[in-house]
Structures are given as structure tokens and as C-alpha cells.
């Protein structure tokens, strides 16, 4: 079975500081990994994905994520946080053998303070 | 621009009533999905479809049904609404291209069952 874990319910960071939102995964085949962001009262927006290739993936709004196979992790990062980055972030995984459905983590609330 | 829409955006219904939530996408995607979002659970997959006349059960399908008569629409029906089905429901779609697994989400429907 495929799954992801987001160990932190909330991450707090000061504006201008780097941010990291953690995600670990478990799959039986090759992982396809995704990050989404959800602003209040909105649907989820796609940020970035890892399917194959470079372990460092760049996405929207200055976010990037690093795929680490040995640690089964796919942490979301940004060098300098903005107050407008405050939102709910979801990691998701698709097992290469299991069709198109994604399994989502429980989400991490990011709060960036001025 | 292509989009995915959901209606209604808000719905209040009584226990035992049948309710249908609409989802319409203009991406021409073959794959469509229904999720529910609850605090502490993240997003959980209810049903999904990989094409016309195809439907599949997800993690939390009990009490729900879907039908796919065309590419654009995947309505979600609650056969007999229960208070446990009070939630925010999201519809999503994705392309069948193996390099484009990311899903695009609608704005959500907030359903309250009293």
C-alpha cells in the first residue's frame, strides 16, 4: 500500500527565514510524489512533483522539494518565506503500480509571521 | 481557460435525504476523483473514474455512489445522508499522460447534514 506521512501538524517560521515542510513516503514500487497548497476556502493547487530525474525539483511560487530515496522523504522547502505562504500544505504519493489515484497526507499548516 | 467547477458550493440537508453534488471539468481529462476533507484526516478518496462508464471505489466509499456518462461530469450521490457525511467535498481531474499525473481540483462543496 502507498502512503505518506506529514509529521508536523503546524510549522511556524518568521518572514524571510527558510522554511521546510516534511514528508515521508511508503510505496512498494517507484514513487510519484506531489506537493499541493490550500488557501482558506479554496481547492488544492498543485505546486510541484517528482516522477524521475533530478532529486531537487523546482515548482511554483519559489518552492522546491528534495527527493531522498534512502530516507524515503520528499521535504518541501523555500529559501525565504513570505507571509503570503501561510496556508495548508499537502504531500501526496502515487505508487507506480497502482493507477492514477493519489494518497494524501493529513496536511501541515504553515504560519509565516512578519 | 479550462477549469473544474463544483455545485452547489454550500449545502445543508437533513439526515436521510438523498443529495447529489455536481462536478464538471473542461480539461477533457479522462480521470476524475472525489475526496472528502475532514480535520485530522486530510483528504480521503471516495470514488474515482478513469473514463466513461468506469467507476471505482476509494478508501471511504460506503454511503456514496458515482456515475460517469460523459467525459466532463462525475456527480457524487449520497444515497441517504448521515451526520458523519458532514464534510468538505472536492472533485479533481487528471490527464492520462504518464508524465502528467498531477490532479486539478475544484473549489469544493461544504455539506452539512443536520
JSON list of C-alpha atoms in Angstrom, two decimals:
[
{"chain": "A", "resi": 1, "resn": "UNK", "atom": "CA", "xyz": [0.00, 0.00, 0.00]},
{"chain": "A", "resi": 2, "resn": "UNK", "atom": "CA", "xyz": [1.13, 3.54, -0.66]},
{"chain": "A", "resi": 3, "resn": "UNK", "atom": "CA", "xyz": [1.07, 6.26, 1.97]},
{"chain": "A", "resi": 4, "resn": "UNK", "atom": "CA", "xyz": [2.67, 9.49, 3.05]},
{"chain": "A", "resi": 5, "resn": "UNK", "atom": "CA", "xyz": [3.23, 10.94, 6.50]},
{"chain": "A", "resi": 6, "resn": "UNK", "atom": "CA", "xyz": [3.50, 14.59, 7.41]},
{"chain": "A", "resi": 7, "resn": "UNK", "atom": "CA", "xyz": [4.89, 14.52, 10.94]},
{"chain": "A", "resi": 8, "resn": "UNK", "atom": "CA", "xyz": [4.16, 18.15, 11.79]},
{"chain": "A", "resi": 9, "resn": "UNK", "atom": "CA", "xyz": [0.63, 19.50, 12.14]},
{"chain": "A", "resi": 10, "resn": "UNK", "atom": "CA", "xyz": [1.95, 23.06, 12.14]},
{"chain": "A", "resi": 11, "resn": "UNK", "atom": "CA", "xyz": [5.16, 24.82, 11.17]},
{"chain": "A", "resi": 12, "resn": "UNK", "atom": "CA", "xyz": [5.88, 28.37, 12.28]},
{"chain": "A", "resi": 13, "resn": "UNK", "atom": "CA", "xyz": [8.55, 30.48, 10.62]},
{"chain": "A", "resi": 14, "resn": "UNK", "atom": "CA", "xyz": [9.44, 34.16, 10.52]},
{"chain": "A", "resi": 15, "resn": "UNK", "atom": "CA", "xyz": [9.20, 36.02, 7.25]},
{"chain": "A", "resi": 16, "resn": "UNK", "atom": "CA", "xyz": [12.49, 35.96, 5.39]},
{"chain": "A", "resi": 17, "resn": "UNK", "atom": "CA", "xyz": [13.68, 32.76, 7.04]},
{"chain": "A", "resi": 18, "resn": "UNK", "atom": "CA", "xyz": [13.96, 29.46, 5.18]},
{"chain": "A", "resi": 19, "resn": "UNK", "atom": "CA", "xyz": [11.12, 27.02, 5.59]},
{"chain": "A", "resi": 20, "resn": "UNK", "atom": "CA", "xyz": [10.85, 23.25, 5.45]},
{"chain": "A", "resi": 21, "resn": "UNK", "atom": "CA", "xyz": [7.67, 21.17, 5.49]},
{"chain": "A", "resi": 22, "resn": "UNK", "atom": "CA", "xyz": [8.41, 17.49, 5.97]},
{"chain": "A", "resi": 23, "resn": "UNK", "atom": "CA", "xyz": [7.00, 14.47, 4.17]},
{"chain": "A", "resi": 24, "resn": "UNK", "atom": "CA", "xyz": [7.98, 10.81, 4.23]},
{"chain": "A", "resi": 25, "resn": "UNK", "atom": "CA", "xyz": [6.51, 8.16, 1.97]},
{"chain": "A", "resi": 26, "resn": "UNK", "atom": "CA", "xyz": [5.97, 4.43, 1.75]},
{"chain": "A", "resi": 27, "resn": "UNK", "atom": "CA", "xyz": [5.39, 2.66, -1.56]},
{"chain": "A", "resi": 28, "resn": "UNK", "atom": "CA", "xyz": [6.06, -0.76, -2.99]},
{"chain": "A", "resi": 29, "resn": "UNK", "atom": "CA", "xyz": [7.11, 0.49, -6.42]},
{"chain": "A", "resi": 30, "resn": "UNK", "atom": "CA", "xyz": [8.64, 3.68, -7.77]},
{"chain": "A", "resi": 31, "resn": "UNK", "atom": "CA", "xyz": [7.16, 6.73, -6.05]},
{"chain": "A", "resi": 32, "resn": "UNK", "atom": "CA", "xyz": [5.49, 9.61, -7.81]},
{"chain": "A", "resi": 33, "resn": "UNK", "atom": "CA", "xyz": [5.42, 12.45, -5.27]},
{"chain": "A", "resi": 34, "resn": "UNK", "atom": "CA", "xyz": [3.49, 15.70, -5.21]},
{"chain": "A", "resi": 35, "resn": "UNK", "atom": "CA", "xyz": [3.05, 18.82, -3.13]},
{"chain": "A", "resi": 36, "resn": "UNK", "atom": "CA", "xyz": [-0.16, 20.84, -3.05]},
{"chain": "A", "resi": 37, "resn": "UNK", "atom": "CA", "xyz": [-1.13, 24.05, -1.26]},
{"chain": "A", "resi": 38, "resn": "UNK", "atom": "CA", "xyz": [-4.57, 25.01, 0.01]},
{"chain": "A", "resi": 39, "resn": "UNK", "atom": "CA", "xyz": [-5.52, 28.57, 0.89]},
{"chain": "A", "resi": 40, "resn": "UNK", "atom": "CA", "xyz": [-8.57, 29.16, 3.11]},
{"chain": "A", "resi": 41, "resn": "UNK", "atom": "CA", "xyz": [-11.87, 28.22, 1.49]},
{"chain": "A", "resi": 42, "resn": "UNK", "atom": "CA", "xyz": [-10.15, 27.18, -1.73]},
{"chain": "A", "resi": 43, "resn": "UNK", "atom": "CA", "xyz": [-9.36, 23.95, -3.53]},
{"chain": "A", "resi": 44, "resn": "UNK", "atom": "CA", "xyz": [-5.90, 22.44, -3.62]},
{"chain": "A", "resi": 45, "resn": "UNK", "atom": "CA", "xyz": [-3.35, 23.92, -6.00]},
{"chain": "A", "resi": 46, "resn": "UNK", "atom": "CA", "xyz": [-0.53, 21.88, -7.50]},
{"chain": "A", "resi": 47, "resn": "UNK", "atom": "CA", "xyz": [2.95, 23.09, -6.51]},
{"chain": "A", "resi": 48, "resn": "UNK", "atom": "CA", "xyz": [5.43, 20.53, -7.82]},
{"chain": "A", "resi": 49, "resn": "UNK", "atom": "CA", "xyz": [6.04, 16.87, -8.49]},
{"chain": "A", "resi": 50, "resn": "UNK", "atom": "CA", "xyz": [8.80, 14.27, -8.63]},
{"chain": "A", "resi": 51, "resn": "UNK", "atom": "CA", "xyz": [8.45, 11.43, -11.09]},
{"chain": "A", "resi": 52, "resn": "UNK", "atom": "CA", "xyz": [12.00, 10.75, -12.14]},
{"chain": "A", "resi": 53, "resn": "UNK", "atom": "CA", "xyz": [15.25, 12.60, -12.80]},
{"chain": "A", "resi": 54, "resn": "UNK", "atom": "CA", "xyz": [16.90, 15.22, -10.62]},
{"chain": "A", "resi": 55, "resn": "UNK", "atom": "CA", "xyz": [16.32, 14.81, -6.92]},
{"chain": "A", "resi": 56, "resn": "UNK", "atom": "CA", "xyz": [15.79, 18.56, -6.49]},
{"chain": "A", "resi": 57, "resn": "UNK", "atom": "CA", "xyz": [12.51, 19.64, -8.03]},
{"chain": "A", "resi": 58, "resn": "UNK", "atom": "CA", "xyz": [11.53, 23.27, -8.51]},
{"chain": "A", "resi": 59, "resn": "UNK", "atom": "CA", "xyz": [7.92, 24.37, -8.54]},
{"chain": "A", "resi": 60, "resn": "UNK", "atom": "CA", "xyz": [5.58, 27.32, -8.31]},
{"chain": "A", "resi": 61, "resn": "UNK", "atom": "CA", "xyz": [6.00, 30.40, -6.08]},
{"chain": "A", "resi": 62, "resn": "UNK", "atom": "CA", "xyz": [9.68, 29.71, -5.40]},
{"chain": "A", "resi": 63, "resn": "UNK", "atom": "CA", "xyz": [9.11, 26.35, -3.71]},
{"chain": "A", "resi": 64, "resn": "UNK", "atom": "CA", "xyz": [11.32, 23.35, -4.23]},
{"chain": "A", "resi": 65, "resn": "UNK", "atom": "CA", "xyz": [11.45, 19.82, -2.88]},
{"chain": "A", "resi": 66, "resn": "UNK", "atom": "CA", "xyz": [14.20, 17.29, -2.45]},
{"chain": "A", "resi": 67, "resn": "UNK", "atom": "CA", "xyz": [13.60, 13.62, -3.15]},
{"chain": "A", "resi": 68, "resn": "UNK", "atom": "CA", "xyz": [15.70, 11.39, -0.91]},
{"chain": "A", "resi": 69, "resn": "UNK", "atom": "CA", "xyz": [15.31, 7.71, -1.71]},
{"chain": "A", "resi": 70, "resn": "UNK", "atom": "CA", "xyz": [17.42, 6.41, 1.16]},
{"chain": "A", "resi": 71, "resn": "UNK", "atom": "CA", "xyz": [15.40, 8.37, 3.72]},
{"chain": "A", "resi": 72, "resn": "UNK", "atom": "CA", "xyz": [12.10, 7.94, 1.80]},
{"chain": "A", "resi": 73, "resn": "UNK", "atom": "CA", "xyz": [11.50, 11.65, 2.15]},
{"chain": "A", "resi": 74, "resn": "UNK", "atom": "CA", "xyz": [10.25, 14.47, -0.04]},
{"chain": "A", "resi": 75, "resn": "UNK", "atom": "CA", "xyz": [10.54, 17.65, 2.01]},
{"chain": "A", "resi": 76, "resn": "UNK", "atom": "CA", "xyz": [9.19, 20.95, 0.71]},
{"chain": "A", "resi": 77, "resn": "UNK", "atom": "CA", "xyz": [11.49, 23.93, 1.03]},
{"chain": "A", "resi": 78, "resn": "UNK", "atom": "CA", "xyz": [11.70, 27.63, 0.31]},
{"chain": "A", "resi": 79, "resn": "UNK", "atom": "CA", "xyz": [14.78, 29.78, 0.90]},
{"chain": "A", "resi": 80, "resn": "UNK", "atom": "CA", "xyz": [12.91, 32.85, 2.14]},
{"chain": "A", "resi": 81, "resn": "UNK", "atom": "CA", "xyz": [9.35, 32.62, 3.48]},
{"chain": "A", "resi": 82, "resn": "UNK", "atom": "CA", "xyz": [6.65, 35.18, 2.78]},
{"chain": "A", "resi": 83, "resn": "UNK", "atom": "CA", "xyz": [3.61, 35.95, 4.93]},
{"chain": "A", "resi": 84, "resn": "UNK", "atom": "CA", "xyz": [1.51, 35.05, 1.88]},
{"chain": "A", "resi": 85, "resn": "UNK", "atom": "CA", "xyz": [2.93, 31.50, 2.01]},
{"chain": "A", "resi": 86, "resn": "UNK", "atom": "CA", "xyz": [0.79, 30.86, 5.09]},
{"chain": "A", "resi": 87, "resn": "UNK", "atom": "CA", "xyz": [-1.53, 28.03, 4.07]},
{"chain": "A", "resi": 88, "resn": "UNK", "atom": "CA", "xyz": [-2.16, 24.31, 4.41]},
{"chain": "A", "resi": 89, "resn": "UNK", "atom": "CA", "xyz": [0.31, 22.08, 2.57]},
{"chain": "A", "resi": 90, "resn": "UNK", "atom": "CA", "xyz": [-0.34, 18.52, 1.48]},
{"chain": "A", "resi": 91, "resn": "UNK", "atom": "CA", "xyz": [2.10, 15.89, 0.34]},
{"chain": "A", "resi": 92, "resn": "UNK", "atom": "CA", "xyz": [0.76, 13.10, -1.91]},
{"chain": "A", "resi": 93, "resn": "UNK", "atom": "CA", "xyz": [2.10, 9.90, -3.41]},
{"chain": "A", "resi": 94, "resn": "UNK", "atom": "CA", "xyz": [1.24, 7.62, -6.25]},
{"chain": "A", "resi": 95, "resn": "UNK", "atom": "CA", "xyz": [2.66, 4.15, -6.41]},
{"chain": "A", "resi": 96, "resn": "UNK", "atom": "CA", "xyz": [3.89, 3.42, -9.93]},
{"chain": "A", "resi": 97, "resn": "UNK", "atom": "CA", "xyz": [1.91, 0.19, -9.92]},
{"chain": "A", "resi": 98, "resn": "UNK", "atom": "CA", "xyz": [-1.42, 1.46, -8.65]},
{"chain": "A", "resi": 99, "resn": "UNK", "atom": "CA", "xyz": [-3.23, 3.59, -11.21]},
{"chain": "A", "resi": 100, "resn": "UNK", "atom": "CA", "xyz": [-3.82, 7.33, -11.13]},
{"chain": "A", "resi": 101, "resn": "UNK", "atom": "CA", "xyz": [-5.23, 7.86, -7.65]},
{"chain": "A", "resi": 102, "resn": "UNK", "atom": "CA", "xyz": [-3.12, 9.76, -5.11]},
{"chain": "A", "resi": 103, "resn": "UNK", "atom": "CA", "xyz": [-2.79, 9.19, -1.38]},
{"chain": "A", "resi": 104, "resn": "UNK", "atom": "CA", "xyz": [-2.61, 12.45, 0.55]},
{"chain": "A", "resi": 105, "resn": "UNK", "atom": "CA", "xyz": [-1.03, 13.20, 3.88]},
{"chain": "A", "resi": 106, "resn": "UNK", "atom": "CA", "xyz": [-3.02, 14.86, 6.64]},
{"chain": "A", "resi": 107, "resn": "UNK", "atom": "CA", "xyz": [-1.59, 18.26, 5.84]},
{"chain": "A", "resi": 108, "resn": "UNK", "atom": "CA", "xyz": [0.74, 20.71, 7.56]},
{"chain": "A", "resi": 109, "resn": "UNK", "atom": "CA", "xyz": [-0.37, 24.21, 8.43]},
{"chain": "A", "resi": 110, "resn": "UNK", "atom": "CA", "xyz": [2.34, 26.75, 7.68]},
{"chain": "A", "resi": 111, "resn": "UNK", "atom": "CA", "xyz": [2.24, 30.06, 9.51]},
{"chain": "A", "resi": 112, "resn": "UNK", "atom": "CA", "xyz": [4.68, 32.76, 8.44]},
{"chain": "A", "resi": 113, "resn": "UNK", "atom": "CA", "xyz": [4.82, 35.69, 10.83]},
{"chain": "A", "resi": 114, "resn": "UNK", "atom": "CA", "xyz": [6.00, 39.19, 9.92]},
{"chain": "B", "resi": 1, "resn": "UNK", "atom": "CA", "xyz": [-9.36, 28.62, -19.82]},
{"chain": "B", "resi": 2, "resn": "UNK", "atom": "CA", "xyz": [-10.05, 25.05, -18.79]},
{"chain": "B", "resi": 3, "resn": "UNK", "atom": "CA", "xyz": [-11.42, 24.63, -15.31]},
{"chain": "B", "resi": 4, "resn": "UNK", "atom": "CA", "xyz": [-13.19, 22.33, -12.89]},
{"chain": "B", "resi": 5, "resn": "UNK", "atom": "CA", "xyz": [-16.35, 23.53, -11.18]},
{"chain": "B", "resi": 6, "resn": "UNK", "atom": "CA", "xyz": [-18.47, 22.19, -8.36]},
{"chain": "B", "resi": 7, "resn": "UNK", "atom": "CA", "xyz": [-22.04, 22.94, -7.38]},
{"chain": "B", "resi": 8, "resn": "UNK", "atom": "CA", "xyz": [-23.50, 23.80, -5.05]},
{"chain": "B", "resi": 9, "resn": "UNK", "atom": "CA", "xyz": [-20.71, 25.45, -3.07]},
{"chain": "B", "resi": 10, "resn": "UNK", "atom": "CA", "xyz": [-22.67, 25.10, 0.14]},
{"chain": "B", "resi": 11, "resn": "UNK", "atom": "CA", "xyz": [-25.47, 22.68, 1.00]},
{"chain": "B", "resi": 12, "resn": "UNK", "atom": "CA", "xyz": [-27.45, 21.97, 4.13]},
{"chain": "B", "resi": 13, "resn": "UNK", "atom": "CA", "xyz": [-29.56, 18.85, 4.14]},
{"chain": "B", "resi": 14, "resn": "UNK", "atom": "CA", "xyz": [-31.37, 16.62, 6.59]},
{"chain": "B", "resi": 15, "resn": "UNK", "atom": "CA", "xyz": [-30.45, 13.13, 7.68]},
{"chain": "B", "resi": 16, "resn": "UNK", "atom": "CA", "xyz": [-31.85, 10.50, 5.37]},
{"chain": "B", "resi": 17, "resn": "UNK", "atom": "CA", "xyz": [-32.20, 12.69, 2.29]},
{"chain": "B", "resi": 18, "resn": "UNK", "atom": "CA", "xyz": [-30.52, 11.89, -1.00]},
{"chain": "B", "resi": 19, "resn": "UNK", "atom": "CA", "xyz": [-28.03, 14.52, -2.09]},
{"chain": "B", "resi": 20, "resn": "UNK", "atom": "CA", "xyz": [-26.12, 14.92, -5.35]},
{"chain": "B", "resi": 21, "resn": "UNK", "atom": "CA", "xyz": [-23.03, 17.05, -5.70]},
{"chain": "B", "resi": 22, "resn": "UNK", "atom": "CA", "xyz": [-22.05, 18.09, -9.19]},
{"chain": "B", "resi": 23, "resn": "UNK", "atom": "CA", "xyz": [-18.58, 18.18, -10.70]},
{"chain": "B", "resi": 24, "resn": "UNK", "atom": "CA", "xyz": [-17.84, 19.44, -14.21]},
{"chain": "B", "resi": 25, "resn": "UNK", "atom": "CA", "xyz": [-14.45, 19.76, -15.87]},
{"chain": "B", "resi": 26, "resn": "UNK", "atom": "CA", "xyz": [-13.48, 21.31, -19.19]},
{"chain": "B", "resi": 27, "resn": "UNK", "atom": "CA", "xyz": [-9.91, 19.91, -19.24]},
{"chain": "B", "resi": 28, "resn": "UNK", "atom": "CA", "xyz": [-11.09, 16.90, -21.27]},
{"chain": "B", "resi": 29, "resn": "UNK", "atom": "CA", "xyz": [-9.40, 14.69, -18.68]},
{"chain": "B", "resi": 30, "resn": "UNK", "atom": "CA", "xyz": [-10.22, 11.00, -18.57]},
{"chain": "B", "resi": 31, "resn": "UNK", "atom": "CA", "xyz": [-9.55, 10.67, -14.83]},
{"chain": "B", "resi": 32, "resn": "UNK", "atom": "CA", "xyz": [-11.86, 12.16, -12.22]},
{"chain": "B", "resi": 33, "resn": "UNK", "atom": "CA", "xyz": [-11.84, 11.82, -8.44]},
{"chain": "B", "resi": 34, "resn": "UNK", "atom": "CA", "xyz": [-13.95, 12.67, -5.41]},
{"chain": "B", "resi": 35, "resn": "UNK", "atom": "CA", "xyz": [-12.37, 13.37, -2.00]},
{"chain": "B", "resi": 36, "resn": "UNK", "atom": "CA", "xyz": [-13.66, 14.45, 1.35]},
{"chain": "B", "resi": 37, "resn": "UNK", "atom": "CA", "xyz": [-11.63, 16.68, 3.64]},
{"chain": "B", "resi": 38, "resn": "UNK", "atom": "CA", "xyz": [-12.00, 16.42, 7.39]},
{"chain": "B", "resi": 39, "resn": "UNK", "atom": "CA", "xyz": [-9.90, 17.90, 10.16]},
{"chain": "B", "resi": 40, "resn": "UNK", "atom": "CA", "xyz": [-7.25, 15.43, 11.24]},
{"chain": "B", "resi": 41, "resn": "UNK", "atom": "CA", "xyz": [-7.77, 13.19, 8.24]},
{"chain": "B", "resi": 42, "resn": "UNK", "atom": "CA", "xyz": [-6.53, 15.24, 5.33]},
{"chain": "B", "resi": 43, "resn": "UNK", "atom": "CA", "xyz": [-8.10, 14.20, 2.02]},
{"chain": "B", "resi": 44, "resn": "UNK", "atom": "CA", "xyz": [-9.63, 10.76, 1.66]},
{"chain": "B", "resi": 45, "resn": "UNK", "atom": "CA", "xyz": [-10.60, 9.23, -1.65]},
{"chain": "B", "resi": 46, "resn": "UNK", "atom": "CA", "xyz": [-14.29, 8.38, -2.06]},
{"chain": "B", "resi": 47, "resn": "UNK", "atom": "CA", "xyz": [-14.68, 7.27, -5.69]},
{"chain": "B", "resi": 48, "resn": "UNK", "atom": "CA", "xyz": [-12.81, 7.68, -8.94]},
{"chain": "B", "resi": 49, "resn": "UNK", "atom": "CA", "xyz": [-13.29, 7.12, -12.64]},
{"chain": "B", "resi": 50, "resn": "UNK", "atom": "CA", "xyz": [-10.81, 6.54, -15.44]},
{"chain": "B", "resi": 51, "resn": "UNK", "atom": "CA", "xyz": [-13.27, 7.09, -18.27]},
{"chain": "B", "resi": 52, "resn": "UNK", "atom": "CA", "xyz": [-16.89, 6.98, -19.41]},
{"chain": "B", "resi": 53, "resn": "UNK", "atom": "CA", "xyz": [-18.82, 4.14, -17.75]},
{"chain": "B", "resi": 54, "resn": "UNK", "atom": "CA", "xyz": [-15.86, 3.37, -15.45]},
{"chain": "B", "resi": 55, "resn": "UNK", "atom": "CA", "xyz": [-16.22, 3.86, -11.68]},
{"chain": "B", "resi": 56, "resn": "UNK", "atom": "CA", "xyz": [-14.15, 2.59, -8.78]},
{"chain": "B", "resi": 57, "resn": "UNK", "atom": "CA", "xyz": [-14.43, 2.64, -5.00]},
{"chain": "B", "resi": 58, "resn": "UNK", "atom": "CA", "xyz": [-11.92, 4.51, -2.91]},
{"chain": "B", "resi": 59, "resn": "UNK", "atom": "CA", "xyz": [-10.97, 4.39, 0.73]},
{"chain": "B", "resi": 60, "resn": "UNK", "atom": "CA", "xyz": [-14.27, 5.74, 2.12]},
{"chain": "B", "resi": 61, "resn": "UNK", "atom": "CA", "xyz": [-16.93, 4.78, -0.43]},
{"chain": "B", "resi": 62, "resn": "UNK", "atom": "CA", "xyz": [-19.67, 3.47, 1.88]},
{"chain": "B", "resi": 63, "resn": "UNK", "atom": "CA", "xyz": [-22.83, 5.56, 1.51]},
{"chain": "B", "resi": 64, "resn": "UNK", "atom": "CA", "xyz": [-21.68, 7.22, -1.70]},
{"chain": "B", "resi": 65, "resn": "UNK", "atom": "CA", "xyz": [-22.08, 6.45, -5.40]},
{"chain": "B", "resi": 66, "resn": "UNK", "atom": "CA", "xyz": [-20.93, 7.98, -8.69]},
{"chain": "B", "resi": 67, "resn": "UNK", "atom": "CA", "xyz": [-21.77, 7.58, -12.34]},
{"chain": "B", "resi": 68, "resn": "UNK", "atom": "CA", "xyz": [-19.83, 8.63, -15.44]},
{"chain": "B", "resi": 69, "resn": "UNK", "atom": "CA", "xyz": [-21.98, 9.11, -18.52]},
{"chain": "B", "resi": 70, "resn": "UNK", "atom": "CA", "xyz": [-19.66, 11.58, -20.27]},
{"chain": "B", "resi": 71, "resn": "UNK", "atom": "CA", "xyz": [-16.10, 12.84, -20.03]},
{"chain": "B", "resi": 72, "resn": "UNK", "atom": "CA", "xyz": [-16.93, 16.15, -18.36]},
{"chain": "B", "resi": 73, "resn": "UNK", "atom": "CA", "xyz": [-19.08, 15.16, -15.39]},
{"chain": "B", "resi": 74, "resn": "UNK", "atom": "CA", "xyz": [-18.78, 12.95, -12.31]},
{"chain": "B", "resi": 75, "resn": "UNK", "atom": "CA", "xyz": [-21.71, 13.58, -9.93]},
{"chain": "B", "resi": 76, "resn": "UNK", "atom": "CA", "xyz": [-21.41, 12.27, -6.39]},
{"chain": "B", "resi": 77, "resn": "UNK", "atom": "CA", "xyz": [-24.59, 10.96, -4.73]},
{"chain": "B", "resi": 78, "resn": "UNK", "atom": "CA", "xyz": [-25.13, 10.44, -1.05]},
{"chain": "B", "resi": 79, "resn": "UNK", "atom": "CA", "xyz": [-27.84, 7.80, -1.00]},
{"chain": "B", "resi": 80, "resn": "UNK", "atom": "CA", "xyz": [-29.15, 8.60, 2.48]},
{"chain": "B", "resi": 81, "resn": "UNK", "atom": "CA", "xyz": [-27.26, 11.44, 4.09]},
{"chain": "B", "resi": 82, "resn": "UNK", "atom": "CA", "xyz": [-25.83, 10.88, 7.57]},
{"chain": "B", "resi": 83, "resn": "UNK", "atom": "CA", "xyz": [-24.32, 13.35, 10.03]},
{"chain": "B", "resi": 84, "resn": "UNK", "atom": "CA", "xyz": [-20.97, 11.60, 9.58]},
{"chain": "B", "resi": 85, "resn": "UNK", "atom": "CA", "xyz": [-21.01, 12.80, 5.99]},
{"chain": "B", "resi": 86, "resn": "UNK", "atom": "CA", "xyz": [-20.81, 16.44, 7.03]},
{"chain": "B", "resi": 87, "resn": "UNK", "atom": "CA", "xyz": [-17.59, 17.46, 5.32]},
{"chain": "B", "resi": 88, "resn": "UNK", "atom": "CA", "xyz": [-15.99, 19.47, 2.55]},
{"chain": "B", "resi": 89, "resn": "UNK", "atom": "CA", "xyz": [-16.03, 17.59, -0.74]},
{"chain": "B", "resi": 90, "resn": "UNK", "atom": "CA", "xyz": [-13.51, 18.14, -3.51]},
{"chain": "B", "resi": 91, "resn": "UNK", "atom": "CA", "xyz": [-13.61, 16.95, -7.06]},
{"chain": "B", "resi": 92, "resn": "UNK", "atom": "CA", "xyz": [-10.40, 16.60, -9.07]},
{"chain": "B", "resi": 93, "resn": "UNK", "atom": "CA", "xyz": [-9.32, 15.52, -12.53]},
{"chain": "B", "resi": 94, "resn": "UNK", "atom": "CA", "xyz": [-6.09, 14.46, -14.18]},
{"chain": "B", "resi": 95, "resn": "UNK", "atom": "CA", "xyz": [-4.72, 13.64, -17.58]},
{"chain": "B", "resi": 96, "resn": "UNK", "atom": "CA", "xyz": [-3.94, 10.06, -18.55]},
{"chain": "B", "resi": 97, "resn": "UNK", "atom": "CA", "xyz": [-0.49, 11.03, -19.80]},
{"chain": "B", "resi": 98, "resn": "UNK", "atom": "CA", "xyz": [2.10, 9.13, -17.71]},
{"chain": "B", "resi": 99, "resn": "UNK", "atom": "CA", "xyz": [4.11, 12.34, -17.25]},
{"chain": "B", "resi": 100, "resn": "UNK", "atom": "CA", "xyz": [1.13, 14.41, -16.12]},
{"chain": "B", "resi": 101, "resn": "UNK", "atom": "CA", "xyz": [-0.23, 12.69, -13.04]},
{"chain": "B", "resi": 102, "resn": "UNK", "atom": "CA", "xyz": [-0.95, 15.88, -11.12]},
{"chain": "B", "resi": 103, "resn": "UNK", "atom": "CA", "xyz": [-4.60, 16.42, -10.28]},
{"chain": "B", "resi": 104, "resn": "UNK", "atom": "CA", "xyz": [-6.52, 19.67, -10.67]},
{"chain": "B", "resi": 105, "resn": "UNK", "atom": "CA", "xyz": [-9.05, 20.48, -8.00]},
{"chain": "B", "resi": 106, "resn": "UNK", "atom": "CA", "xyz": [-12.39, 22.20, -7.91]},
{"chain": "B", "resi": 107, "resn": "UNK", "atom": "CA", "xyz": [-13.24, 24.84, -5.28]},
{"chain": "B", "resi": 108, "resn": "UNK", "atom": "CA", "xyz": [-15.09, 22.38, -3.04]},
{"chain": "B", "resi": 109, "resn": "UNK", "atom": "CA", "xyz": [-18.62, 21.87, -1.69]},
{"chain": "B", "resi": 110, "resn": "UNK", "atom": "CA", "xyz": [-19.27, 22.32, 2.01]},
{"chain": "B", "resi": 111, "resn": "UNK", "atom": "CA", "xyz": [-22.01, 19.88, 3.01]},
{"chain": "B", "resi": 112, "resn": "UNK", "atom": "CA", "xyz": [-23.77, 19.98, 6.35]},
{"chain": "B", "resi": 113, "resn": "UNK", "atom": "CA", "xyz": [-26.10, 17.15, 7.33]},
{"chain": "B", "resi": 114, "resn": "UNK", "atom": "CA", "xyz": [-28.43, 18.07, 10.21]}
]
